Amino acid sequence: MPRPSLSFELARIFAGLGLPVPVAGGLEVRSPIDGSVIGACAPAGDVAAAVARARTAFVRWREVPAPRRGEVLRRFGLLLRQHKTGLGRLVSIESGKILSEGQGEVQEMVDMCDFAVGLSRQLYGLTMTSERPGHRMMESWQPLGVCAVITAFNFPAAVWAWNAALALVCGNPVIWKPSSRTPLTALACQGLLLEAMAGVDEAPPGLSQLLVGAAGLGGALADHPDVALVSATGSTAMGRSIAPRVAARFGRCLLELGGNNGMIVTPGADLDLALRAIVFAAAGTAGQRCTTLRRLFVHESIAPQLLARVQAAFASLTVGNPLQAGVLVGPLIDAAAVDAHRRALAQAQAEGGVVQGGETVAVADCLDGCYVRPALVDMPAQSALVCRETFSPILYAMRYRRLDEAIAAHNAVPQGLASSIFTTDLREAERFMSAAGSDCGIVNVNIGPSGAEIGGAFGGEKESGGGREAGSDAWRAYMRRSTSTINYSRDLPLAQGLRFDQGLS
């Protein structure tokens, strides 16, 4: 019996979510699984009108007590739990992730909602002693304003949830511009969030809006003077375009851009542990995570042994339809990604690299899918090619002799997102985490660079953008700080001992 078409599965998922099936509009959506059209949706309306609606919602929402704002996220989290299987499958169909990764993305949204609910009673300020008698100083955090969220195809739901959960609980409306490759997941998430908002009387219209369309929408949001924050996830090139436009009007940017993540494996490392981490970090999501492992620095004494095991593991991975059991590597997002993958491997070989794997894979019933096997490339040195991120499962391996040499090579790239070291030597671990160690925003020990939890702020340095999302104190990016001084005395002393009382009675 033939399997149901992906468009049929999509219709079934949307019916289960209680939402209309998106089949009409100007934007056709194709699944990377087999290249088939699975739906269509209408392009966005007027950006200015959307911002105006959001601005009106902000005036009301900022005065709603934070615990009541958290109620929206509590209800949203319950709906996500209820529809985790269907929504996770939709993520897999539209982005090409294997089923467990699609489910994991929805779980990350659930975790983010739980975090935001707790945060709704913990938006703490500070009280400080004053140098003036009878005075008190304090810092308070207030809602910022309209927040625009621009997301990429590789995490079509979770990254929006990182931003939306915090923005909403902090008192802000959200306008979401998803990737034009994954708008159906966005429609489903928006539908569930609106359902959650319907149960909270204080939630005004326009609090969460969705704008589907081409990249120009993101530019329009960046240029709009009433958009207080633009949180954008994507390529470094995209960040270079967005950031100056927001800065020109003194807006605020939160950027999550490219990564070129490295791992150092030392002579005393647990190689079984390192191998498991390398394979997932390099091959998971078909190499299409911003935290994907792309550079591996192995001590020369263990390189032959470890690299042989990595090669064997890559060769054993099942590449295929991500909806099928046992598959660990799904498709690249489109043919352009496959072309970039091939060009990078050809250049690596021309530069003296030994390429193992990386070939295209034909998958039954998915002839128009874009499947490649993960590639291990043994490089003689870290060339300009290695310093450039290719968004596919290519792992460049290089040998080192001294740890400081490996750290220097690790840091000698424009990006600075995620990093890791495998070692059982406390001094090596502490060195890597010190000011003289990794220059990345994420610095891990005995765990790969990918798979971050929402409890820690996520983001990187240098060309990775400098933004921080999700846990820790990342909520402050969605708020403005006010410093207040309260005089409860009958005097008016000036700070720093200044006197200005001549001629005053």
PDB file of N, CA and C in Angstrom, residues 29-122:
ATOM      1  N   VAL A  29       4.841  25.994  -0.958  1.00  0.00           N
ATOM      2  CA  VAL A  29       5.778  25.423   0.013  1.00  0.00           C
ATOM      3  C   VAL A  29       6.089  23.999  -0.400  1.00  0.00           C
ATOM      4  N   ARG A  30       7.373  23.695  -0.545  1.00  0.00           N
ATOM      5  CA  ARG A  30       7.825  22.357  -0.916  1.00  0.00           C
ATOM      6  C   ARG A  30       8.558  21.708   0.251  1.00  0.00           C
ATOM      7  N   SER A  31       8.359  20.418   0.407  1.00  0.00           N
ATOM      8  CA  SER A  31       9.082  19.680   1.437  1.00  0.00           C
ATOM      9  C   SER A  31      10.440  19.255   0.898  1.00  0.00           C
ATOM     10  N   PRO A  32      11.518  19.440   1.683  1.00  0.00           N
ATOM     11  CA  PRO A  32      12.825  18.956   1.233  1.00  0.00           C
ATOM     12  C   PRO A  32      12.907  17.428   1.207  1.00  0.00           C
ATOM     13  N   ILE A  33      11.913  16.754   1.788  1.00  0.00           N
ATOM     14  CA  ILE A  33      11.930  15.292   1.812  1.00  0.00           C
ATOM     15  C   ILE A  33      11.861  14.721   0.406  1.00  0.00           C
ATOM     16  N   ASP A  34      10.923  15.214  -0.411  1.00  0.00           N
ATOM     17  CA  ASP A  34      10.790  14.694  -1.774  1.00  0.00           C
ATOM     18  C   ASP A  34      10.576  15.781  -2.819  1.00  0.00           C
ATOM     19  N   GLY A  35      10.643  17.043  -2.393  1.00  0.00           N
ATOM     20  CA  GLY A  35      10.480  18.144  -3.337  1.00  0.00           C
ATOM     21  C   GLY A  35       9.058  18.442  -3.723  1.00  0.00           C
ATOM     22  N   SER A  36       8.090  17.738  -3.134  1.00  0.00           N
ATOM     23  CA  SER A  36       6.696  17.935  -3.528  1.00  0.00           C
ATOM     24  C   SER A  36       6.108  19.185  -2.878  1.00  0.00           C
ATOM     25  N   VAL A  37       5.098  19.758  -3.548  1.00  0.00           N
ATOM     26  CA  VAL A  37       4.368  20.895  -2.984  1.00  0.00           C
ATOM     27  C   VAL A  37       3.436  20.360  -1.897  1.00  0.00           C
ATOM     28  N   ILE A  38       3.544  20.895  -0.709  1.00  0.00           N
ATOM     29  CA  ILE A  38       2.729  20.410   0.411  1.00  0.00           C
ATOM     30  C   ILE A  38       1.681  21.425   0.859  1.00  0.00           C
ATOM     31  N   GLY A  39       1.770  22.639   0.361  1.00  0.00           N
ATOM     32  CA  GLY A  39       0.798  23.649   0.747  1.00  0.00           C
ATOM     33  C   GLY A  39       1.150  24.981   0.134  1.00  0.00           C
ATOM     34  N   ALA A  40       0.364  25.974   0.457  1.00  0.00           N
ATOM     35  CA  ALA A  40       0.600  27.326  -0.036  1.00  0.00           C
ATOM     36  C   ALA A  40      -0.021  28.305   0.940  1.00  0.00           C
ATOM     37  N   CYS A  41       0.553  29.465   1.003  1.00  0.00           N
ATOM     38  CA  CYS A  41      -0.027  30.477   1.884  1.00  0.00           C
ATOM     39  C   CYS A  41       0.116  31.856   1.267  1.00  0.00           C
ATOM     40  N   ALA A  42      -0.801  32.714   1.653  1.00  0.00           N
ATOM     41  CA  ALA A  42      -0.841  34.060   1.092  1.00  0.00           C
ATOM     42  C   ALA A  42       0.308  34.890   1.641  1.00  0.00           C
ATOM     43  N   PRO A  43       0.915  35.732   0.817  1.00  0.00           N
ATOM     44  CA  PRO A  43       1.973  36.620   1.318  1.00  0.00           C
ATOM     45  C   PRO A  43       1.420  37.646   2.294  1.00  0.00           C
ATOM     46  N   ALA A  44       2.336  38.305   2.988  1.00  0.00           N
ATOM     47  CA  ALA A  44       1.964  39.236   4.049  1.00  0.00           C
ATOM     48  C   ALA A  44       1.233  40.453   3.509  1.00  0.00           C
ATOM     49  N   GLY A  45       0.555  41.103   4.423  1.00  0.00           N
ATOM     50  CA  GLY A  45      -0.082  42.365   4.096  1.00  0.00           C
ATOM     51  C   GLY A  45       0.872  43.524   4.331  1.00  0.00           C
ATOM     52  N   ASP A  46       0.356  44.595   4.848  1.00  0.00           N
ATOM     53  CA  ASP A  46       1.081  45.852   5.025  1.00  0.00           C
ATOM     54  C   ASP A  46       1.874  45.813   6.322  1.00  0.00           C
ATOM     55  N   VAL A  47       3.196  45.966   6.227  1.00  0.00           N
ATOM     56  CA  VAL A  47       4.051  45.972   7.418  1.00  0.00           C
ATOM     57  C   VAL A  47       3.688  47.136   8.331  1.00  0.00           C
ATOM     58  N   ALA A  48       3.472  48.296   7.757  1.00  0.00           N
ATOM     59  CA  ALA A  48       3.143  49.466   8.573  1.00  0.00           C
ATOM     60  C   ALA A  48       1.854  49.241   9.363  1.00  0.00           C
ATOM     61  N   ALA A  49       0.873  48.605   8.733  1.00  0.00           N
ATOM     62  CA  ALA A  49      -0.388  48.335   9.429  1.00  0.00           C
ATOM     63  C   ALA A  49      -0.177  47.333  10.562  1.00  0.00           C
ATOM     64  N   ALA A  50       0.665  46.335  10.322  1.00  0.00           N
ATOM     65  CA  ALA A  50       0.946  45.348  11.366  1.00  0.00           C
ATOM     66  C   ALA A  50       1.643  45.997  12.554  1.00  0.00           C
ATOM     67  N   VAL A  51       2.586  46.891  12.282  1.00  0.00           N
ATOM     68  CA  VAL A  51       3.286  47.576  13.361  1.00  0.00           C
ATOM     69  C   VAL A  51       2.327  48.482  14.131  1.00  0.00           C
ATOM     70  N   ALA A  52       1.425  49.128  13.413  1.00  0.00           N
ATOM     71  CA  ALA A  52       0.444  49.993  14.086  1.00  0.00           C
ATOM     72  C   ALA A  52      -0.447  49.173  15.013  1.00  0.00           C
ATOM     73  N   ARG A  53      -0.878  47.992  14.561  1.00  0.00           N
ATOM     74  CA  ARG A  53      -1.693  47.127  15.419  1.00  0.00           C
ATOM     75  C   ARG A  53      -0.898  46.677  16.642  1.00  0.00           C
ATOM     76  N   ALA A  54       0.354  46.353  16.420  1.00  0.00           N
ATOM     77  CA  ALA A  54       1.197  45.921  17.535  1.00  0.00           C
ATOM     78  C   ALA A  54       1.426  47.051  18.529  1.00  0.00           C
ATOM     79  N   ARG A  55       1.597  48.248  18.023  1.00  0.00           N
ATOM     80  CA  ARG A  55       1.817  49.404  18.897  1.00  0.00           C
ATOM     81  C   ARG A  55       0.576  49.652  19.772  1.00  0.00           C
ATOM     82  N   THR A  56      -0.608  49.526  19.184  1.00  0.00           N
ATOM     83  CA  THR A  56      -1.843  49.673  19.956  1.00  0.00           C
ATOM     84  C   THR A  56      -1.945  48.588  21.027  1.00  0.00           C
ATOM     85  N   ALA A  57      -1.571  47.357  20.663  1.00  0.00           N
ATOM     86  CA  ALA A  57      -1.595  46.261  21.634  1.00  0.00           C
ATOM     87  C   ALA A  57      -0.604  46.513  22.763  1.00  0.00           C
ATOM     88  N   PHE A  58       0.536  47.077  22.444  1.00  0.00           N
ATOM     89  CA  PHE A  58       1.561  47.335  23.454  1.00  0.00           C
ATOM     90  C   PHE A  58       1.055  48.276  24.549  1.00  0.00           C
ATOM     91  N   VAL A  59       0.344  49.311  24.142  1.00  0.00           N
ATOM     92  CA  VAL A  59      -0.146  50.289  25.115  1.00  0.00           C
ATOM     93  C   VAL A  59      -1.011  49.603  26.180  1.00  0.00           C
ATOM     94  N   ARG A  60      -1.746  48.572  25.796  1.00  0.00           N
ATOM     95  CA  ARG A  60      -2.587  47.843  26.751  1.00  0.00           C
ATOM     96  C   ARG A  60      -1.806  46.748  27.472  1.00  0.00           C
ATOM     97  N   TRP A  61      -1.009  45.987  26.736  1.00  0.00           N
ATOM     98  CA  TRP A  61      -0.346  44.804  27.297  1.00  0.00           C
ATOM     99  C   TRP A  61       0.715  45.167  28.338  1.00  0.00           C
ATOM    100  N   ARG A  62       1.396  46.310  28.179  1.00  0.00           N
ATOM    101  CA  ARG A  62       2.464  46.672  29.110  1.00  0.00           C
ATOM    102  C   ARG A  62       1.943  46.923  30.517  1.00  0.00           C
ATOM    103  N   GLU A  63       0.637  47.212  30.644  1.00  0.00           N
ATOM    104  CA  GLU A  63       0.063  47.469  31.961  1.00  0.00           C
ATOM    105  C   GLU A  63      -0.579  46.235  32.587  1.00  0.00           C
ATOM    106  N   VAL A  64      -0.583  45.137  31.871  1.00  0.00           N
ATOM    107  CA  VAL A  64      -1.095  43.887  32.433  1.00  0.00           C
ATOM    108  C   VAL A  64      -0.033  43.323  33.370  1.00  0.00           C
ATOM    109  N   PRO A  65      -0.390  42.941  34.592  1.00  0.00           N
ATOM    110  CA  PRO A  65       0.611  42.382  35.516  1.00  0.00           C
ATOM    111  C   PRO A  65       1.330  41.191  34.889  1.00  0.00           C
ATOM    112  N   ALA A  66       2.621  41.111  35.141  1.00  0.00           N
ATOM    113  CA  ALA A  66       3.435  40.066  34.515  1.00  0.00           C
ATOM    114  C   ALA A  66       2.917  38.655  34.781  1.00  0.00           C
ATOM    115  N   PRO A  67       2.436  38.324  35.990  1.00  0.00           N
ATOM    116  CA  PRO A  67       1.898  36.972  36.172  1.00  0.00           C
ATOM    117  C   PRO A  67       0.698  36.674  35.278  1.00  0.00           C
ATOM    118  N   ARG A  68      -0.107  37.680  34.968  1.00  0.00           N
ATOM    119  CA  ARG A  68      -1.212  37.467  34.032  1.00  0.00           C
ATOM    120  C   ARG A  68      -0.681  37.309  32.603  1.00  0.00           C
ATOM    121  N   ARG A  69       0.379  38.026  32.277  1.00  0.00           N
ATOM    122  CA  ARG A  69       1.019  37.798  30.979  1.00  0.00           C
ATOM    123  C   ARG A  69       1.560  36.369  30.907  1.00  0.00           C
ATOM    124  N   GLY A  70       2.091  35.885  32.011  1.00  0.00           N
ATOM    125  CA  GLY A  70       2.592  34.516  32.054  1.00  0.00           C
ATOM    126  C   GLY A  70       1.508  33.485  31.833  1.00  0.00           C
ATOM    127  N   GLU A  71       0.253  33.839  32.139  1.00  0.00           N
ATOM    128  CA  GLU A  71      -0.846  32.905  31.932  1.00  0.00           C
ATOM    129  C   GLU A  71      -0.999  32.545  30.462  1.00  0.00           C
ATOM    130  N   VAL A  72      -0.716  33.473  29.562  1.00  0.00           N
ATOM    131  CA  VAL A  72      -0.752  33.173  28.134  1.00  0.00           C
ATOM    132  C   VAL A  72       0.255  32.067  27.813  1.00  0.00           C
ATOM    133  N   LEU A  73       1.460  32.177  28.365  1.00  0.00           N
ATOM    134  CA  LEU A  73       2.488  31.186  28.084  1.00  0.00           C
ATOM    135  C   LEU A  73       2.182  29.853  28.743  1.00  0.00           C
ATOM    136  N   ARG A  74       1.535  29.893  29.916  1.00  0.00           N
ATOM    137  CA  ARG A  74       1.140  28.634  30.556  1.00  0.00           C
ATOM    138  C   ARG A  74       0.151  27.884  29.661  1.00  0.00           C
ATOM    139  N   ARG A  75      -0.836  28.588  29.156  1.00  0.00           N
ATOM    140  CA  ARG A  75      -1.840  27.973  28.295  1.00  0.00           C
ATOM    141  C   ARG A  75      -1.222  27.513  26.968  1.00  0.00           C
ATOM    142  N   PHE A  76      -0.306  28.300  26.448  1.00  0.00           N
ATOM    143  CA  PHE A  76       0.369  27.919  25.208  1.00  0.00           C
ATOM    144  C   PHE A  76       1.172  26.636  25.420  1.00  0.00           C
ATOM    145  N   GLY A  77       1.872  26.553  26.539  1.00  0.00           N
ATOM    146  CA  GLY A  77       2.649  25.355  26.842  1.00  0.00           C
ATOM    147  C   GLY A  77       1.781  24.108  26.932  1.00  0.00           C
ATOM    148  N   LEU A  78       0.602  24.240  27.499  1.00  0.00           N
ATOM    149  CA  LEU A  78      -0.319  23.105  27.578  1.00  0.00           C
ATOM    150  C   LEU A  78      -0.768  22.654  26.181  1.00  0.00           C
ATOM    151  N   LEU A  79      -1.048  23.626  25.305  1.00  0.00           N
ATOM    152  CA  LEU A  79      -1.444  23.282  23.937  1.00  0.00           C
ATOM    153  C   LEU A  79      -0.290  22.604  23.188  1.00  0.00           C
ATOM    154  N   LEU A  80       0.925  23.065  23.411  1.00  0.00           N
ATOM    155  CA  LEU A  80       2.079  22.441  22.764  1.00  0.00           C
ATOM    156  C   LEU A  80       2.264  21.006  23.240  1.00  0.00           C
ATOM    157  N   ARG A  81       2.057  20.766  24.520  1.00  0.00           N
ATOM    158  CA  ARG A  81       2.131  19.398  25.035  1.00  0.00           C
ATOM    159  C   ARG A  81       1.073  18.511  24.370  1.00  0.00           C
ATOM    160  N   GLN A  82      -0.107  19.063  24.234  1.00  0.00           N
ATOM    161  CA  GLN A  82      -1.221  18.309  23.658  1.00  0.00           C
ATOM    162  C   GLN A  82      -0.967  17.946  22.201  1.00  0.00           C
ATOM    163  N   HIS A  83      -0.309  18.848  21.465  1.00  0.00           N
ATOM    164  CA  HIS A  83      -0.130  18.667  20.018  1.00  0.00           C
ATOM    165  C   HIS A  83       1.329  18.406  19.644  1.00  0.00           C
ATOM    166  N   LYS A  84       2.120  17.932  20.590  1.00  0.00           N
ATOM    167  CA  LYS A  84       3.553  17.743  20.336  1.00  0.00           C
ATOM    168  C   LYS A  84       3.810  16.803  19.160  1.00  0.00           C
ATOM    169  N   THR A  85       3.095  15.699  19.091  1.00  0.00           N
ATOM    170  CA  THR A  85       3.340  14.726  18.024  1.00  0.00           C
ATOM    171  C   THR A  85       3.040  15.321  16.652  1.00  0.00           C
ATOM    172  N   GLY A  86       1.871  15.951  16.506  1.00  0.00           N
ATOM    173  CA  GLY A  86       1.497  16.510  15.210  1.00  0.00           C
ATOM    174  C   GLY A  86       2.386  17.668  14.805  1.00  0.00           C
ATOM    175  N   LEU A  87       2.640  18.586  15.737  1.00  0.00           N
ATOM    176  CA  LEU A  87       3.464  19.745  15.406  1.00  0.00           C
ATOM    177  C   LEU A  87       4.902  19.330  15.122  1.00  0.00           C
ATOM    178  N   GLY A  88       5.410  18.368  15.883  1.00  0.00           N
ATOM    179  CA  GLY A  88       6.762  17.872  15.626  1.00  0.00           C
ATOM    180  C   GLY A  88       6.873  17.228  14.254  1.00  0.00           C
ATOM    181  N   ARG A  89       5.841  16.496  13.854  1.00  0.00           N
ATOM    182  CA  ARG A  89       5.855  15.888  12.521  1.00  0.00           C
ATOM    183  C   ARG A  89       5.798  16.958  11.435  1.00  0.00           C
ATOM    184  N   LEU A  90       5.054  18.009  11.668  1.00  0.00           N
ATOM    185  CA  LEU A  90       5.013  19.123  10.717  1.00  0.00           C
ATOM    186  C   LEU A  90       6.397  19.755  10.556  1.00  0.00           C
ATOM    187  N   VAL A  91       7.106  19.951  11.663  1.00  0.00           N
ATOM    188  CA  VAL A  91       8.478  20.478  11.599  1.00  0.00           C
ATOM    189  C   VAL A  91       9.345  19.575  10.723  1.00  0.00           C
ATOM    190  N   SER A  92       9.215  18.262  10.898  1.00  0.00           N
ATOM    191  CA  SER A  92      10.008  17.322  10.108  1.00  0.00           C
ATOM    192  C   SER A  92       9.644  17.381   8.629  1.00  0.00           C
ATOM    193  N   ILE A  93       8.358  17.440   8.322  1.00  0.00           N
ATOM    194  CA  ILE A  93       7.924  17.474   6.923  1.00  0.00           C
ATOM    195  C   ILE A  93       8.410  18.739   6.225  1.00  0.00           C
ATOM    196  N   GLU A  94       8.348  19.853   6.928  1.00  0.00           N
ATOM    197  CA  GLU A  94       8.656  21.119   6.259  1.00  0.00           C
ATOM    198  C   GLU A  94      10.146  21.446   6.248  1.00  0.00           C
ATOM    199  N   SER A  95      10.889  21.024   7.283  1.00  0.00           N
ATOM    200  CA  SER A  95      12.314  21.374   7.348  1.00  0.00           C
ATOM    201  C   SER A  95      13.237  20.206   7.043  1.00  0.00           C
ATOM    202  N   GLY A  96      12.695  18.968   7.044  1.00  0.00           N
ATOM    203  CA  GLY A  96      13.523  17.814   6.722  1.00  0.00           C
ATOM    204  C   GLY A  96      14.210  17.168   7.911  1.00  0.00           C
ATOM    205  N   LYS A  97      13.905  17.598   9.131  1.00  0.00           N
ATOM    206  CA  LYS A  97      14.516  16.984  10.309  1.00  0.00           C
ATOM    207  C   LYS A  97      13.959  15.578  10.532  1.00  0.00           C
ATOM    208  N   ILE A  98      14.768  14.727  11.178  1.00  0.00           N
ATOM    209  CA  ILE A  98      14.245  13.429  11.567  1.00  0.00           C
ATOM    210  C   ILE A  98      13.192  13.640  12.656  1.00  0.00           C
ATOM    211  N   LEU A  99      12.342  12.638  12.847  1.00  0.00           N
ATOM    212  CA  LEU A  99      11.191  12.805  13.740  1.00  0.00           C
ATOM    213  C   LEU A  99      11.594  13.169  15.161  1.00  0.00           C
ATOM    214  N   SER A 100      12.637  12.543  15.690  1.00  0.00           N
ATOM    215  CA  SER A 100      13.009  12.851  17.075  1.00  0.00           C
ATOM    216  C   SER A 100      13.466  14.291  17.218  1.00  0.00           C
ATOM    217  N   GLU A 101      14.081  14.852  16.170  1.00  0.00           N
ATOM    218  CA  GLU A 101      14.488  16.254  16.228  1.00  0.00           C
ATOM    219  C   GLU A 101      13.283  17.184  16.100  1.00  0.00           C
ATOM    220  N   GLY A 102      12.311  16.805  15.285  1.00  0.00           N
ATOM    221  CA  GLY A 102      11.087  17.592  15.208  1.00  0.00           C
ATOM    222  C   GLY A 102      10.362  17.617  16.541  1.00  0.00           C
ATOM    223  N   GLN A 103      10.273  16.450  17.182  1.00  0.00           N
ATOM    224  CA  GLN A 103       9.662  16.384  18.506  1.00  0.00           C
ATOM    225  C   GLN A 103      10.474  17.185  19.515  1.00  0.00           C
ATOM    226  N   GLY A 104      11.788  17.095  19.405  1.00  0.00           N
ATOM    227  CA  GLY A 104      12.652  17.833  20.330  1.00  0.00           C
ATOM    228  C   GLY A 104      12.483  19.324  20.209  1.00  0.00           C
ATOM    229  N   GLU A 105      12.222  19.795  19.003  1.00  0.00           N
ATOM    230  CA  GLU A 105      12.022  21.236  18.822  1.00  0.00           C
ATOM    231  C   GLU A 105      10.758  21.700  19.531  1.00  0.00           C
ATOM    232  N   VAL A 106       9.700  20.908  19.463  1.00  0.00           N
ATOM    233  CA  VAL A 106       8.465  21.265  20.168  1.00  0.00           C
ATOM    234  C   VAL A 106       8.692  21.202  21.677  1.00  0.00           C
ATOM    235  N   GLN A 107       9.444  20.198  22.139  1.00  0.00           N
ATOM    236  CA  GLN A 107       9.740  20.120  23.569  1.00  0.00           C
ATOM    237  C   GLN A 107      10.510  21.354  24.033  1.00  0.00           C
ATOM    238  N   GLU A 108      11.374  21.852  23.192  1.00  0.00           N
ATOM    239  CA  GLU A 108      12.112  23.077  23.527  1.00  0.00           C
ATOM    240  C   GLU A 108      11.153  24.255  23.684  1.00  0.00           C
ATOM    241  N   MET A 109      10.121  24.306  22.866  1.00  0.00           N
ATOM    242  CA  MET A 109       9.094  25.341  23.000  1.00  0.00           C
ATOM    243  C   MET A 109       8.356  25.196  24.329  1.00  0.00           C
ATOM    244  N   VAL A 110       8.018  23.946  24.680  1.00  0.00           N
ATOM    245  CA  VAL A 110       7.353  23.694  25.959  1.00  0.00           C
ATOM    246  C   VAL A 110       8.227  24.168  27.109  1.00  0.00           C
ATOM    247  N   ASP A 111       9.507  23.810  27.062  1.00  0.00           N
ATOM    248  CA  ASP A 111      10.443  24.222  28.115  1.00  0.00           C
ATOM    249  C   ASP A 111      10.524  25.741  28.208  1.00  0.00           C
ATOM    250  N   MET A 112      10.486  26.391  27.050  1.00  0.00           N
ATOM    251  CA  MET A 112      10.578  27.850  27.037  1.00  0.00           C
ATOM    252  C   MET A 112       9.338  28.478  27.663  1.00  0.00           C
ATOM    253  N   CYS A 113       8.182  27.885  27.413  1.00  0.00           N
ATOM    254  CA  CYS A 113       6.953  28.388  28.040  1.00  0.00           C
ATOM    255  C   CYS A 113       7.025  28.239  29.552  1.00  0.00           C
ATOM    256  N   ASP A 114       7.511  27.086  30.025  1.00  0.00           N
ATOM    257  CA  ASP A 114       7.661  26.883  31.467  1.00  0.00           C
ATOM    258  C   ASP A 114       8.607  27.924  32.066  1.00  0.00           C
ATOM    259  N   PHE A 115       9.700  28.185  31.364  1.00  0.00           N
ATOM    260  CA  PHE A 115      10.665  29.182  31.833  1.00  0.00           C
ATOM    261  C   PHE A 115      10.009  30.558  31.935  1.00  0.00           C
ATOM    262  N   ALA A 116       9.237  30.918  30.910  1.00  0.00           N
ATOM    263  CA  ALA A 116       8.605  32.240  30.887  1.00  0.00           C
ATOM    264  C   ALA A 116       7.563  32.380  31.990  1.00  0.00           C
ATOM    265  N   VAL A 117       6.823  31.308  32.272  1.00  0.00           N
ATOM    266  CA  VAL A 117       5.833  31.365  33.351  1.00  0.00           C
ATOM    267  C   VAL A 117       6.519  31.646  34.676  1.00  0.00           C
ATOM    268  N   GLY A 118       7.611  30.937  34.958  1.00  0.00           N
ATOM    269  CA  GLY A 118       8.356  31.208  36.181  1.00  0.00           C
ATOM    270  C   GLY A 118       8.933  32.610  36.210  1.00  0.00           C
ATOM    271  N   LEU A 119       9.412  33.055  35.041  1.00  0.00           N
ATOM    272  CA  LEU A 119      10.007  34.385  34.947  1.00  0.00           C
ATOM    273  C   LEU A 119       8.982  35.479  35.222  1.00  0.00           C
ATOM    274  N   SER A 120       7.706  35.203  34.976  1.00  0.00           N
ATOM    275  CA  SER A 120       6.679  36.231  35.151  1.00  0.00           C
ATOM    276  C   SER A 120       6.603  36.731  36.592  1.00  0.00           C
ATOM    277  N   ARG A 121       7.140  35.986  37.523  1.00  0.00           N
ATOM    278  CA  ARG A 121       7.194  36.435  38.919  1.00  0.00           C
ATOM    279  C   ARG A 121       8.621  36.728  39.368  1.00  0.00           C
ATOM    280  N   GLN A 122       9.531  36.881  38.416  1.00  0.00           N
ATOM    281  CA  GLN A 122      10.937  37.088  38.772  1.00  0.00           C
ATOM    282  C   GLN A 122      11.607  38.155  37.903  1.00  0.00           C
TER     283      GLN A 122
END
